[in-house]
mmCIF file of C-alpha atoms in Angstrom:
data_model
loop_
_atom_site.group_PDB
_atom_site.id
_atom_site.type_symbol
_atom_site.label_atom_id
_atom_site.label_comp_id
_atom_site.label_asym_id
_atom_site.label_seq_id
_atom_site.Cartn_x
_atom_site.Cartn_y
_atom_site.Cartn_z
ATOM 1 C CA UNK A 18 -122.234 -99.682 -314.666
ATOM 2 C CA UNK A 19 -118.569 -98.769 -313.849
ATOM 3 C CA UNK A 20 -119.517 -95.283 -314.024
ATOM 4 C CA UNK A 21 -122.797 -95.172 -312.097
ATOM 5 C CA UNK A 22 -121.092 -96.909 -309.084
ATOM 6 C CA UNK A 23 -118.765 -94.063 -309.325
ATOM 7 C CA UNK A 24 -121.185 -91.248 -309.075
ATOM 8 C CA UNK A 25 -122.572 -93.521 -306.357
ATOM 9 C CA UNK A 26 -119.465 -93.674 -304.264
ATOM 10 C CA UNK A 27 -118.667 -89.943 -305.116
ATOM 11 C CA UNK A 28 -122.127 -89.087 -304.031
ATOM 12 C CA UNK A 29 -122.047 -91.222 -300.908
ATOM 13 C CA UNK A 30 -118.731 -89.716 -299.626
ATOM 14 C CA UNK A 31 -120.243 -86.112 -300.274
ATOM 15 C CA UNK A 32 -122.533 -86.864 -297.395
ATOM 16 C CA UNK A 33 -120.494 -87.904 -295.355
ATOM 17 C CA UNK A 34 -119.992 -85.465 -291.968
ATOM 18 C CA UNK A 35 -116.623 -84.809 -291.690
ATOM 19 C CA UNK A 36 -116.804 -81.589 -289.577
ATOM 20 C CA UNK A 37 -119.493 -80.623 -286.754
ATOM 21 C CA UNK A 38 -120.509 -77.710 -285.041
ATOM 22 C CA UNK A 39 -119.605 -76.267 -281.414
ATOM 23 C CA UNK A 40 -121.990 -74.249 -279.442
ATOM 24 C CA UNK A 41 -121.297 -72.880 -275.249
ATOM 25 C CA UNK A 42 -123.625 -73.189 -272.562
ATOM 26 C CA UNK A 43 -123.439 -70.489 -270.108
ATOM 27 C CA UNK A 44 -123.946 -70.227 -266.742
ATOM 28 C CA UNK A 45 -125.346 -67.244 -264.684
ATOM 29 C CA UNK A 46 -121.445 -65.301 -264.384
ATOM 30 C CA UNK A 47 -121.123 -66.179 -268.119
ATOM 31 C CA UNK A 48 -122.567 -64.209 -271.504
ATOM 32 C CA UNK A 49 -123.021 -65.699 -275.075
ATOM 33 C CA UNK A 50 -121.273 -63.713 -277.811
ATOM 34 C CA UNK A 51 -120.980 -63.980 -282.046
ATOM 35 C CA UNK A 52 -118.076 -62.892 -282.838
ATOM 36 C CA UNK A 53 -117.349 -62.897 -286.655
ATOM 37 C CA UNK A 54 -120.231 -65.475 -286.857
ATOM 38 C CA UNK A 55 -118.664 -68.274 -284.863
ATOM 39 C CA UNK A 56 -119.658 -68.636 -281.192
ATOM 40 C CA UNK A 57 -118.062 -67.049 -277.834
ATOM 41 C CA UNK A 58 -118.648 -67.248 -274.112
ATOM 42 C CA UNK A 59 -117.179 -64.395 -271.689
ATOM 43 C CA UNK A 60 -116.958 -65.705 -268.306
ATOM 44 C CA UNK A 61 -116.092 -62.947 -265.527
ATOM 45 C CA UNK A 62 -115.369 -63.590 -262.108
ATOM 46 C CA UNK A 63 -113.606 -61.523 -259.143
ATOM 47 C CA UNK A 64 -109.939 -61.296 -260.216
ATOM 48 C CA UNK A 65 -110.128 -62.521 -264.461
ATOM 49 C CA UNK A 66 -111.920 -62.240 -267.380
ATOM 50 C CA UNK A 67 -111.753 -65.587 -270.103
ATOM 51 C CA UNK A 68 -113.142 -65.534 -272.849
ATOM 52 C CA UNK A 69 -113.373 -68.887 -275.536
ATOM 53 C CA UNK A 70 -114.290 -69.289 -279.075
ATOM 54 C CA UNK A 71 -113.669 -72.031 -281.386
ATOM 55 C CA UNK A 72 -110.483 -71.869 -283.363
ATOM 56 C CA UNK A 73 -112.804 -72.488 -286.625
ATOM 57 C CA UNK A 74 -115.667 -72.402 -287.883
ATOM 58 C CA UNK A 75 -116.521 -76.522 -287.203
ATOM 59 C CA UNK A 76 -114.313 -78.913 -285.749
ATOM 60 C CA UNK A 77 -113.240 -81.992 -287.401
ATOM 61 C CA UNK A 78 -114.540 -85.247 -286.583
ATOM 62 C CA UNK A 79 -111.854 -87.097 -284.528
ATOM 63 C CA UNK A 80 -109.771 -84.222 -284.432
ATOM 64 C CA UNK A 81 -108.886 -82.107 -281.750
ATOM 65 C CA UNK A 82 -111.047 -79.353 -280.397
ATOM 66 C CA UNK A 83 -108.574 -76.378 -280.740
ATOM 67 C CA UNK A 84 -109.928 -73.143 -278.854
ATOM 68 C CA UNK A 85 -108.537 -69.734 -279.109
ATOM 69 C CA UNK A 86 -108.251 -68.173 -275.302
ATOM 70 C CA UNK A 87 -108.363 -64.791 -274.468
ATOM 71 C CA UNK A 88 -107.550 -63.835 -270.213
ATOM 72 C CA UNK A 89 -107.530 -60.858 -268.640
ATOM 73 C CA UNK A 90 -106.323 -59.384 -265.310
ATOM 74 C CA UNK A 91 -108.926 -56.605 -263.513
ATOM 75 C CA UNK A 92 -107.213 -56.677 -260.479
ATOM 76 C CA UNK A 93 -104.369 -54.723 -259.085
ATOM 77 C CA UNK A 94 -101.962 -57.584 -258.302
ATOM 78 C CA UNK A 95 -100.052 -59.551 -261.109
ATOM 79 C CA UNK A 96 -102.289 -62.956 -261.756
ATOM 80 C CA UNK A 97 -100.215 -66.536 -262.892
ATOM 81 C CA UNK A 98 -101.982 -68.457 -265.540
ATOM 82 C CA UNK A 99 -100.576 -71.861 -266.006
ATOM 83 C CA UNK A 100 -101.346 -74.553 -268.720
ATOM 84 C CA UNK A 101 -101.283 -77.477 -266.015
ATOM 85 C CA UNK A 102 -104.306 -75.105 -264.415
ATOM 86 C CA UNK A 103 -106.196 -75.624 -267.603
ATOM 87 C CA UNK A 104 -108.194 -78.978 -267.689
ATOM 88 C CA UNK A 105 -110.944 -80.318 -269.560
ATOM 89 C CA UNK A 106 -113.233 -83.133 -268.837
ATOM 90 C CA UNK A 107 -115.524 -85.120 -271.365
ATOM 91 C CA UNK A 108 -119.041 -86.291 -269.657
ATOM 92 C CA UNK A 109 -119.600 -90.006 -271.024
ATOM 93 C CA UNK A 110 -122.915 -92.139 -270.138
ATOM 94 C CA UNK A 111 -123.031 -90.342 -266.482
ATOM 95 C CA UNK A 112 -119.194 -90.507 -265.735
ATOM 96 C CA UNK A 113 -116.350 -88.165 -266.220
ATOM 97 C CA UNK A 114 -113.315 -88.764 -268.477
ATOM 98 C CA UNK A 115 -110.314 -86.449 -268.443
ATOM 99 C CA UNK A 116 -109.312 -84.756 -271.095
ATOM 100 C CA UNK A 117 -105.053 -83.747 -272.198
ATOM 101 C CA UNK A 118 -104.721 -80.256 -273.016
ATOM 102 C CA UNK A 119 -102.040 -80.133 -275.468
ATOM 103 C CA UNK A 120 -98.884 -78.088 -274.173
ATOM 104 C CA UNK A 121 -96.949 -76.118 -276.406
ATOM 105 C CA UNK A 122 -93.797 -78.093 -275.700
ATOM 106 C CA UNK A 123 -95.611 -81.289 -276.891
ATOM 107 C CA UNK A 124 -96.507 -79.336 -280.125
ATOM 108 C CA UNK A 125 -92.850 -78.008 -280.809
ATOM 109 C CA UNK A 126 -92.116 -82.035 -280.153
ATOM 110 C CA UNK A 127 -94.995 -83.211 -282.293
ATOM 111 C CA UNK A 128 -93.310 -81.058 -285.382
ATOM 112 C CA UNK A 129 -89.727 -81.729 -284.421
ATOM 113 C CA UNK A 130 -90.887 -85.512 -285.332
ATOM 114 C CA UNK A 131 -92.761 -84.445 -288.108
ATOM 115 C CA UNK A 132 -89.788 -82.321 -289.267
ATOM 116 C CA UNK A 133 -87.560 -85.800 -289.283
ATOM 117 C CA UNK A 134 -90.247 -87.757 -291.280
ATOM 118 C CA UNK A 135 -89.928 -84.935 -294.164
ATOM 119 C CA UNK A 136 -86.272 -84.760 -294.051
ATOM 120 C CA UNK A 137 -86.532 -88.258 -294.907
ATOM 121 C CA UNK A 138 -88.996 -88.440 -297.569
ATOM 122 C CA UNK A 139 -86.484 -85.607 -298.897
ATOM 123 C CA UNK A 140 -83.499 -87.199 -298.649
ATOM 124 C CA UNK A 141 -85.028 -90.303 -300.450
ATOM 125 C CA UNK A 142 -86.329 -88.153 -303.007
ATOM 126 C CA UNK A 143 -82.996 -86.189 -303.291
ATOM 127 C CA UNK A 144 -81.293 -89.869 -303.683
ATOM 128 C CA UNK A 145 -83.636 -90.692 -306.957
ATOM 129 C CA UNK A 146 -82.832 -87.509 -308.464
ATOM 130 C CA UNK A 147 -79.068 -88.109 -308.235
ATOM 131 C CA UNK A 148 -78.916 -91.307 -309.003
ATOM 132 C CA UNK A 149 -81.473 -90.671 -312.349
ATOM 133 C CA UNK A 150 -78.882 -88.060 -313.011
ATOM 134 C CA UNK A 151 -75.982 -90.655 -313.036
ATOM 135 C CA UNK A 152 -77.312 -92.897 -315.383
ATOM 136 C CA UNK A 153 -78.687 -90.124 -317.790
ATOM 137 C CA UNK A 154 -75.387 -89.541 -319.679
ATOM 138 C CA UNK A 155 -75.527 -93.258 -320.624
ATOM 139 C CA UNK A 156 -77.303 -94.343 -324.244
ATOM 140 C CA UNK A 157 -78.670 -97.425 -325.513
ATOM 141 C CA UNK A 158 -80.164 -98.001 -329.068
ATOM 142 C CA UNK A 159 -80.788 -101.105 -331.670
ATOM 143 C CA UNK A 160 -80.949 -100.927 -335.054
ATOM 144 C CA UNK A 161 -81.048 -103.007 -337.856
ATOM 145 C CA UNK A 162 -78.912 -102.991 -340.958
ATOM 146 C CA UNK A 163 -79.616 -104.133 -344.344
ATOM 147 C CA UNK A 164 -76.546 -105.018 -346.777
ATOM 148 C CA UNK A 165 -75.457 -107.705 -349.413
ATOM 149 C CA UNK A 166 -74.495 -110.275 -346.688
ATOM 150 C CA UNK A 167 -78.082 -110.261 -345.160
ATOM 151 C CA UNK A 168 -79.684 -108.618 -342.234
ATOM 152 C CA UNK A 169 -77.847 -107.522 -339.410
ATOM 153 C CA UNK A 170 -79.093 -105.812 -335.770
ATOM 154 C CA UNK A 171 -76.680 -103.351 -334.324
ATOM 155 C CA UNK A 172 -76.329 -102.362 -330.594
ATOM 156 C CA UNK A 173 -74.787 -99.195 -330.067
ATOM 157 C CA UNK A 174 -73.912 -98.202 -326.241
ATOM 158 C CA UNK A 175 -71.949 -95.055 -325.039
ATOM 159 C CA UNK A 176 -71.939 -92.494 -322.710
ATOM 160 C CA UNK A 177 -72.215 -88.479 -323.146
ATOM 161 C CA UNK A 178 -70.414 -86.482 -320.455
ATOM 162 C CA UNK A 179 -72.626 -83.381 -321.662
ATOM 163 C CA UNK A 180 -75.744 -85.388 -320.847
ATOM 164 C CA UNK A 181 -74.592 -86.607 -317.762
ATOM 165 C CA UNK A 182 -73.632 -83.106 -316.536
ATOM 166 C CA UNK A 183 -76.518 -81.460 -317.985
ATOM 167 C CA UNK A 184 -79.055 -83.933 -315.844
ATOM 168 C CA UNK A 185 -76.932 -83.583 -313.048
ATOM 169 C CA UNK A 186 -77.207 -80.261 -312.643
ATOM 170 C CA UNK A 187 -80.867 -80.209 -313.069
ATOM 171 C CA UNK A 188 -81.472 -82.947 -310.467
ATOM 172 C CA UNK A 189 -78.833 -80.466 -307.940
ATOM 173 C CA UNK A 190 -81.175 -77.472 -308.616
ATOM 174 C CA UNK A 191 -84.290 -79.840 -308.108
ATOM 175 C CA UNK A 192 -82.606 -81.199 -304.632
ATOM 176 C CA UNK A 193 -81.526 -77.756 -303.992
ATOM 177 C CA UNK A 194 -85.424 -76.589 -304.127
ATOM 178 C CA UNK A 195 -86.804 -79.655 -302.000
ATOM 179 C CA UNK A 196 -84.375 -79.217 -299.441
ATOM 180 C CA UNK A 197 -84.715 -75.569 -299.105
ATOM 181 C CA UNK A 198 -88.814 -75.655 -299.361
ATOM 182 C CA UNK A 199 -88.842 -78.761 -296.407
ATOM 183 C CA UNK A 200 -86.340 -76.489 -294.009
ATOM 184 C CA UNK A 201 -88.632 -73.055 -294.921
ATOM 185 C CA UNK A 202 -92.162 -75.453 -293.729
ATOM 186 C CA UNK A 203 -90.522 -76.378 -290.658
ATOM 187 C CA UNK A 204 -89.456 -72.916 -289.585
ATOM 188 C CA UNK A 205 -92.563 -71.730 -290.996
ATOM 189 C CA UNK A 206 -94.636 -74.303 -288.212
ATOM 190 C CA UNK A 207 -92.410 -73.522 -285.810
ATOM 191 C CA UNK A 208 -93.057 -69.990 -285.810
ATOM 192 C CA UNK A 209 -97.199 -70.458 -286.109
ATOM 193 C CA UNK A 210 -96.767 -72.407 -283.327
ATOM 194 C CA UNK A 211 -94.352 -69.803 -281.179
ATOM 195 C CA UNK A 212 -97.101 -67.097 -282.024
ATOM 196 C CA UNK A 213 -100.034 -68.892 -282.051
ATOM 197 C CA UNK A 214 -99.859 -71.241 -278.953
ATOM 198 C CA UNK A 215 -100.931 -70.182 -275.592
ATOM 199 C CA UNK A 216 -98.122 -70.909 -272.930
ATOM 200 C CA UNK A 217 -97.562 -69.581 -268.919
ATOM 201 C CA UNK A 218 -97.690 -66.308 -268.646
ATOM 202 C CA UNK A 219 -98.195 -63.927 -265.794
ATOM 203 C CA UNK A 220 -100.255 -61.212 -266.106
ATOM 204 C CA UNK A 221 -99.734 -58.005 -265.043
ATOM 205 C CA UNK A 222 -102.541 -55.698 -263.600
ATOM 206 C CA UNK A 223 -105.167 -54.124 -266.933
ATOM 207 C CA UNK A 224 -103.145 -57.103 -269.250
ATOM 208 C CA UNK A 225 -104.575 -59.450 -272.152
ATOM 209 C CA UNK A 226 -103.113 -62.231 -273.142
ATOM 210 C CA UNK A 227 -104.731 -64.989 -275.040
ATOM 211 C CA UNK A 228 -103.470 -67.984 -278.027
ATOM 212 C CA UNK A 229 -104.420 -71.097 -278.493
ATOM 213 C CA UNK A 230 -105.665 -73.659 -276.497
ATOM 214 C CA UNK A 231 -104.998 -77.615 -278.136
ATOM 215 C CA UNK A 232 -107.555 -80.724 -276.208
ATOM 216 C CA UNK A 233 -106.967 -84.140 -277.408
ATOM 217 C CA UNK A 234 -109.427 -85.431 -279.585
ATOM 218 C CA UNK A 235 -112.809 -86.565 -278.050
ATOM 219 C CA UNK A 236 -113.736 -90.025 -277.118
ATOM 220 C CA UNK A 237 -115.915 -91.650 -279.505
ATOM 221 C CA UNK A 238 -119.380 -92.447 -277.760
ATOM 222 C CA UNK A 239 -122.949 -93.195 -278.686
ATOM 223 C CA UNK A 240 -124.980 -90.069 -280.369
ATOM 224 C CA UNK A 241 -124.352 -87.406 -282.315
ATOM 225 C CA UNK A 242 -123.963 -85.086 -278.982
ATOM 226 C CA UNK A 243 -120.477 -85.053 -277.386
ATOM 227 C CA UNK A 244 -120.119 -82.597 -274.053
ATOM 228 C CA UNK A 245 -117.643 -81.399 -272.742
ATOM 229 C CA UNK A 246 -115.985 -79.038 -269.667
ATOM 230 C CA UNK A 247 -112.981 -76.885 -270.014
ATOM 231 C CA UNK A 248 -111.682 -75.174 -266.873
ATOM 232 C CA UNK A 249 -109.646 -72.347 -266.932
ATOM 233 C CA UNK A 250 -107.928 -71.312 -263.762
ATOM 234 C CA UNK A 251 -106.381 -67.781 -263.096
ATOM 235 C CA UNK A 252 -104.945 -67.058 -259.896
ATOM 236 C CA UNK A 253 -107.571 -67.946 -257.324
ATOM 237 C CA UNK A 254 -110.543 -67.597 -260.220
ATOM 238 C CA UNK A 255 -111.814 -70.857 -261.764
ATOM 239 C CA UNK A 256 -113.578 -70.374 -265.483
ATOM 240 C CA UNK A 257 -115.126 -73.642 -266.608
ATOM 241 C CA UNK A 258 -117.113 -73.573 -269.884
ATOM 242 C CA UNK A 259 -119.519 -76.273 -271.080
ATOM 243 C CA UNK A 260 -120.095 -77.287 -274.634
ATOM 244 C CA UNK A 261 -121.617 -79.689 -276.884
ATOM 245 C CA UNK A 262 -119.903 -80.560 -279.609
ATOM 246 C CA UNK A 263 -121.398 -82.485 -282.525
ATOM 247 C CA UNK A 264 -124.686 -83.047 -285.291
ATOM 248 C CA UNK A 265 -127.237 -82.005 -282.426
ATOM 249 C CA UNK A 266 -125.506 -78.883 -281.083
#
């Protein structure tokens, strides 16, 4: 019984929808594109070119919609593109609800706390190892002893400075390792983040530029369908994409 409740629960969870698709709606100025088989919209208007695509293939479900954005400047004066330009607004049983677009300063603070969180756990784990260590030279052991005056039991303590400096060693190397691999992830976010995050820029006249683009996760709602608006300002242009997000799309 124990085991068919398990296949149960295992089959059960297997269903579950933890991801869900994103499809664009364009407009008349706007064009649908596959790129690599996900979906992109080119929007093209006076001054600018944007163009959006999902950052993967499905999005997860209360997670945030992350977008990679690509902007271009066709005219032949340099064009300021601004994060606090970029907005996106969720449409919720006939009203509007605003949307935070994730800057890449909040992101460099979300992983700076992050960063602290590991260097605990570390440090905690780095603590265990020593102090394992400086009991491990230390031995304890019974035994019982048989002679002509009856049946004794023998305790025998000591302490072996080999041991001890054998398993403290080990636990240093181990620390050494833990320490090293938790400062290596951090730098290693930190630079995805540098590269991979799109931040002001101005751009000069014929110049891409492009990253991406973080919005806080959706607010949960009724249906499977979830819609949404992101507008993407450049200079005097205003590119605003629709999607639906979710089991229907």
């Amino acid at each position: 019984m124990r085991a068919f409740v398990s296949v149960a629960l295992a089959f059960i969870c297997s269903a579950c929808v933890t991801t869900e698709p994103v499809q664009f709606h364009p407009t008349a100025e706007q064009q649908s594109l596959v790129r690599d088989g996900q979906p992109a919209i080119v929007s093209t208007q006076k001054s600018s070119i944007a163009i959006l695509r999902p950052a993967a293939r499905q999005f997860q479900v209360g997670g945030r919609p992350v977008f990679i954005l690509a902007i271009y400047n066709r005219s032949s004066q340099p064009q300021n593109f601004r994060i606090a330009n970029v907005s996106a607004i969720q449409q919720l049983n006939g009203t509007e609800a605003p949307l935070n677009v994730i800057t890449y300063k909040q992101l460099v603070n979300e992983e700076q706390t992050r960063q602290a969180f590991r260097a605990i756990g570390t440090g905690l784990a780095a603590a265990g190892n020593s102090m394992s260590a400086a009991q491990a030279g230390y031995f304890h052991s019974n035994a019982t002893v048989y002679g002509p005056g009856g049946t004794y039991n023998v305790t025998t303590t000591g302490y072996s400075p080999t041991a001890a400096a054998i398993a403290q060693s080990s636990a240093n190397a181990q620390n050494a390792q833990m320490i090293n691999a938790t400062i290596e992830q951090g730098r290693a976010n930190m630079t995805m983040l540098e590269r991979a995050v799109i931040k002001d820029d101005t751009l000069l006249p014929g110049e891409w530029y492009g990253g991406q683009l973080h919005i806080q996760p959706l607010i949960s709602q009724d249906g499977p369908m979830k819609l949404y608006s992101i507008t993407v300002r450049i200079g005097a242009d205003a590119h605003q994409f629709q999607i639906s997000q979710g089991k229907g799309t």
